[in-house]
Coordinates of C-alpha atoms in Angstrom, one line a residue:
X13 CA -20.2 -5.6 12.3
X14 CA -19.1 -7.3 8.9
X15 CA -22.2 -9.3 7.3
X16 CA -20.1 -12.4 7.9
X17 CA -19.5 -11.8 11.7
X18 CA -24.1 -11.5 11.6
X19 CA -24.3 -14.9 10.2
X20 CA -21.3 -16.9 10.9
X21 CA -20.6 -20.1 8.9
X22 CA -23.6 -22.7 8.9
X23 CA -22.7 -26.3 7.8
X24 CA -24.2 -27.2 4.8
X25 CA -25.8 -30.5 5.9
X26 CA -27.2 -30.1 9.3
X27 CA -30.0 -33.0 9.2
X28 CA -27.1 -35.4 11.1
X29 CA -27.3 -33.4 14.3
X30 CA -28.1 -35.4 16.6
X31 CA -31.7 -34.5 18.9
X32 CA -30.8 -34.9 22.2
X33 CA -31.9 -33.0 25.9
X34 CA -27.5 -32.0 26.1
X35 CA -26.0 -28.7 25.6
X36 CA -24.0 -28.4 22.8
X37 CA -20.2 -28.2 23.2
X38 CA -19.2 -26.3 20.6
X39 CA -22.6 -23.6 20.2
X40 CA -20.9 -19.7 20.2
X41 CA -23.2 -18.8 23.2
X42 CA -25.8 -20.6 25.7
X43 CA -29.3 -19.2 26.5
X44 CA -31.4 -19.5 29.5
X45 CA -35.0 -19.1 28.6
X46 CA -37.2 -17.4 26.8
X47 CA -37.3 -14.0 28.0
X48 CA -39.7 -12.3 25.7
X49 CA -41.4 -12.4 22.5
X50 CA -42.6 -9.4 20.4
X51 CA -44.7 -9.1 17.6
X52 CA -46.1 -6.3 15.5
X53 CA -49.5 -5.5 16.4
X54 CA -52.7 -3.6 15.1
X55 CA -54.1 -1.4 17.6
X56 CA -54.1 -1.5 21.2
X57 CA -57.7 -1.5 21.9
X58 CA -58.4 -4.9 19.7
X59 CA -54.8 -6.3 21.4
X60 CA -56.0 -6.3 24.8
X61 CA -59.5 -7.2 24.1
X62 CA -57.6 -10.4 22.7
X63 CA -54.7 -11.0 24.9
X64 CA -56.2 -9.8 28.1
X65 CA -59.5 -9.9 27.8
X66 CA -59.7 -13.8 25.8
X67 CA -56.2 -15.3 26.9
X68 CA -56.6 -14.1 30.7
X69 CA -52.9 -12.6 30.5
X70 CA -52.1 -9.3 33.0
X71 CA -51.3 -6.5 31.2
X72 CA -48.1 -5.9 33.2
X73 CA -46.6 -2.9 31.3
X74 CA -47.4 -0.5 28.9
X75 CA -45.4 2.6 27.6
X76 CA -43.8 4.0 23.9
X77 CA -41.5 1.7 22.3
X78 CA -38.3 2.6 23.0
X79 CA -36.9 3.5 19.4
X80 CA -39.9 4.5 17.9
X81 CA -41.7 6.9 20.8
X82 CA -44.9 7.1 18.8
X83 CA -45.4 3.6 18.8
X84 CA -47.4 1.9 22.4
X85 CA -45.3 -0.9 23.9
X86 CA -47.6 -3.5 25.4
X87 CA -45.9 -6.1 27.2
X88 CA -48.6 -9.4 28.7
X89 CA -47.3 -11.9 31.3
X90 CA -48.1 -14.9 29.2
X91 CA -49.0 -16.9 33.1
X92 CA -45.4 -18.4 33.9
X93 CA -43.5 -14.9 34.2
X94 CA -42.7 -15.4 30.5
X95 CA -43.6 -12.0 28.5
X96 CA -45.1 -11.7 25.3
X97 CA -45.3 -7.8 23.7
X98 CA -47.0 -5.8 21.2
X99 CA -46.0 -2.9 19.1
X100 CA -49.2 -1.4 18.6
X101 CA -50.8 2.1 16.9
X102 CA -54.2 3.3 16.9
X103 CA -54.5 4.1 13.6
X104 CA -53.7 0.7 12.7
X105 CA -56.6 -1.8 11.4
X106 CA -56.7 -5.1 12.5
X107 CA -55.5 -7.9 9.6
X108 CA -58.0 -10.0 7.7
X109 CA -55.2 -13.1 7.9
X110 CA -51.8 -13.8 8.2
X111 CA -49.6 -15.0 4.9
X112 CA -46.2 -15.8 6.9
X113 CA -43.0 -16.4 4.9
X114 CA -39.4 -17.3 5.7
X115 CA -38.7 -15.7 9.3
X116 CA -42.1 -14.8 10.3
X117 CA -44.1 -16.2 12.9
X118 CA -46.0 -19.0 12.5
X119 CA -47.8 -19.7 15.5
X120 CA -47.5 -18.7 18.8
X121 CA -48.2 -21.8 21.5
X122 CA -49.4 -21.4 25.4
X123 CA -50.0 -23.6 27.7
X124 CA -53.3 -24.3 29.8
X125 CA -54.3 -26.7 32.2
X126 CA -56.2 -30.1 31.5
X127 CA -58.9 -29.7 33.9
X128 CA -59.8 -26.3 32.5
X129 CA -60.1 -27.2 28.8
X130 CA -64.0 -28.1 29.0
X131 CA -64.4 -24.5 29.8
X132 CA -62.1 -23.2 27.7
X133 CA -63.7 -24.7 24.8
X134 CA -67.2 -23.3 26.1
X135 CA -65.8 -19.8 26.3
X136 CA -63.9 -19.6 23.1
X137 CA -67.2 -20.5 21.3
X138 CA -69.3 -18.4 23.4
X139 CA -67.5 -15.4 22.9
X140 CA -67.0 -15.9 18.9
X141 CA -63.6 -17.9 18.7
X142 CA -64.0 -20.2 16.4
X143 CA -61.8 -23.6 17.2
X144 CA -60.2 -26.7 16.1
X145 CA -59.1 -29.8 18.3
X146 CA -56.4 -32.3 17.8
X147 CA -54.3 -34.9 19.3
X148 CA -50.8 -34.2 18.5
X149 CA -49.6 -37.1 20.0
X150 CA -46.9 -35.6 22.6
X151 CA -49.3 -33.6 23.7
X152 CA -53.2 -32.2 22.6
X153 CA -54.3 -28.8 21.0
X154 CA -56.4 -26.1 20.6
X155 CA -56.2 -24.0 17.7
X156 CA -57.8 -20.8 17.4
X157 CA -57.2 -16.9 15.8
X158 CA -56.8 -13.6 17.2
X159 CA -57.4 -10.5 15.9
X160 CA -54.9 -10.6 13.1
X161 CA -55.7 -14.0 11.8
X162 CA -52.5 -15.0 13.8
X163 CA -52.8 -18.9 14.5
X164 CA -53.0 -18.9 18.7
X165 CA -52.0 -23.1 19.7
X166 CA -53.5 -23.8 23.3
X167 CA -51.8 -26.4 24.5
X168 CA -52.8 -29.3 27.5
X169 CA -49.8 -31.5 28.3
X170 CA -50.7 -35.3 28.2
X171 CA -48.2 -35.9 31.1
X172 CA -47.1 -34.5 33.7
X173 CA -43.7 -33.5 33.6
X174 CA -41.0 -31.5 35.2
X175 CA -40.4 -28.4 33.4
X176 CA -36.6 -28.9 34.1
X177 CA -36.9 -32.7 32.4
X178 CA -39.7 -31.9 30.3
X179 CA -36.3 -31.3 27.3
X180 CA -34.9 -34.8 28.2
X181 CA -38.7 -37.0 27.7
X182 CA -39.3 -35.4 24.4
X183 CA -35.8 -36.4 23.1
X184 CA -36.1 -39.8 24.3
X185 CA -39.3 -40.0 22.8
X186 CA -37.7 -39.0 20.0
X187 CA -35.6 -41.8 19.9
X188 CA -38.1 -44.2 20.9
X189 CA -40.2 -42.6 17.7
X190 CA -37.0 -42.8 15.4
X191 CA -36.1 -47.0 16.6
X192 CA -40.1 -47.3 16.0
X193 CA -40.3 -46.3 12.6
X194 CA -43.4 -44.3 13.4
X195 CA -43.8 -41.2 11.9
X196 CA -44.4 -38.9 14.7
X197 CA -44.1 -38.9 18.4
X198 CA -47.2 -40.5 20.0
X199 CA -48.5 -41.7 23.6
X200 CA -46.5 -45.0 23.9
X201 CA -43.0 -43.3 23.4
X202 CA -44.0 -40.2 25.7
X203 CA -45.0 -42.9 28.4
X204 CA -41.5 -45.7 27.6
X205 CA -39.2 -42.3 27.8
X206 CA -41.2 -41.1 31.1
X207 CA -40.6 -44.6 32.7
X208 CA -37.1 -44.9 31.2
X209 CA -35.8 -42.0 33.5
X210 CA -37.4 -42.9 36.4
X211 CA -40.4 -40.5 36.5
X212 CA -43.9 -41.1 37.5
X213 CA -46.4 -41.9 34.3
X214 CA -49.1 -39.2 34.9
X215 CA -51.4 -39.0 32.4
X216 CA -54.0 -35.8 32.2
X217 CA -57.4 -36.7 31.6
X218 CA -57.7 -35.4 27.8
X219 CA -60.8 -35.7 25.4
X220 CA -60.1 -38.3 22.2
X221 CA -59.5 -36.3 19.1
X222 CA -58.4 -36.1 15.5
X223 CA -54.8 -36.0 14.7
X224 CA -55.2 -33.2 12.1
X225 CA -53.1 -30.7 10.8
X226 CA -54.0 -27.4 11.2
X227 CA -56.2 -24.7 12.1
X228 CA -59.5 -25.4 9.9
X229 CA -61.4 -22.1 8.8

């Protein structure tokens, strides 16, 4: 496949797109979820301790990787049927950090439930995970590290939403945000987009937080 057929022709400007719930018309394919994500790991030991072990995700499979036999394939239901997987070795040591550039991962986000995050918090700390806490406005986090120093974003939804609608609130709120002139999305344009397609305001029951920006070491 030519290099031009890989990356196709990418309008120069793309900051007029509009943000909005609809499929796009004229996109070369259409997706249907997330099916999996995989990452390069350190060593399966420290990988389960983490994943399994800290995050509460089933180990569901585990055998070589597929084009590299002498590599361990670990694959985690992240709690929603989504999979997360690791390539893993043993006689890889686990990262002091993480210094992602273009491409790489930045984060990677999972959800938990509001009622649980008291004890979440409790068990993080008693078990050595250090934490931070912040209201993102749309929604409220938990930051934390795993093995690798790779950021790990727990997050409690603010409102309950329909996962099948949950694309169409944010980009209202978006809107909302945008005729505001605020800077980012917050609780009064999650709530006015909730109402303004006819859906229950639920709110979870969420501590009062900093709106920071990061995970603080």
């Amino acid at each position: 496949m030519a290099r031009d057929d890989i990356d196709g022709e990418v309008p120069a400007d793309q900051s007029d797109v509009p943000v909005t719930a609809e499929r796009p018309e004229d996109s070369v394919l259409r997706t249907t979820g997330t099916d999996h994500i995989t990452l390069i790991g350190s060593n399966e030991e420290a990988t389960v301790a983490f994943y399994r072990d800290v995050l509460g995700m089933p180990l569901v499979m585990r055998q070589p990787n597929l084009d590299a036999p002498e590599v361990t394939h670990l694959f985690f239901d992240s709690g929603d049927g989504r999979i997360i997987t690791f390539f893993v070795e043993e006689s890889r040591d686990n990262a002091p950090g993480q210094r992602p550039g273009v491409g790489a991962v930045h984060h990677l986000a999972f959800s938990i439930e509001a009622e649980e995050l008291p004890e979440i918090k409790e068990a993080l700390s008693e078990h050595g995970h250090r934490y931070s806490e912040f209201d993102r406005g749309a929604f409220h986090s938990l930051y934390t590290r795993d093995h690798n120093g790779l950021t790990i974003e727990l997050v409690v939804d603010k409102y309950e939403l329909p996962d099948d609608r949950r694309g169409e609130v944010m980009a209202l709120a978006q809107s909302k945000r945008v005729a505001a002139g605020a800077n980012y999305v917050d609780d009064e344009h999650m709530e006015a987009a909730i109402e303004e397609l006819g859906l229950d305001v639920v709110r979870n029951e969420v501590p009062d937080a900093a709106t920071g920006t990061g995970f603080d070491d």
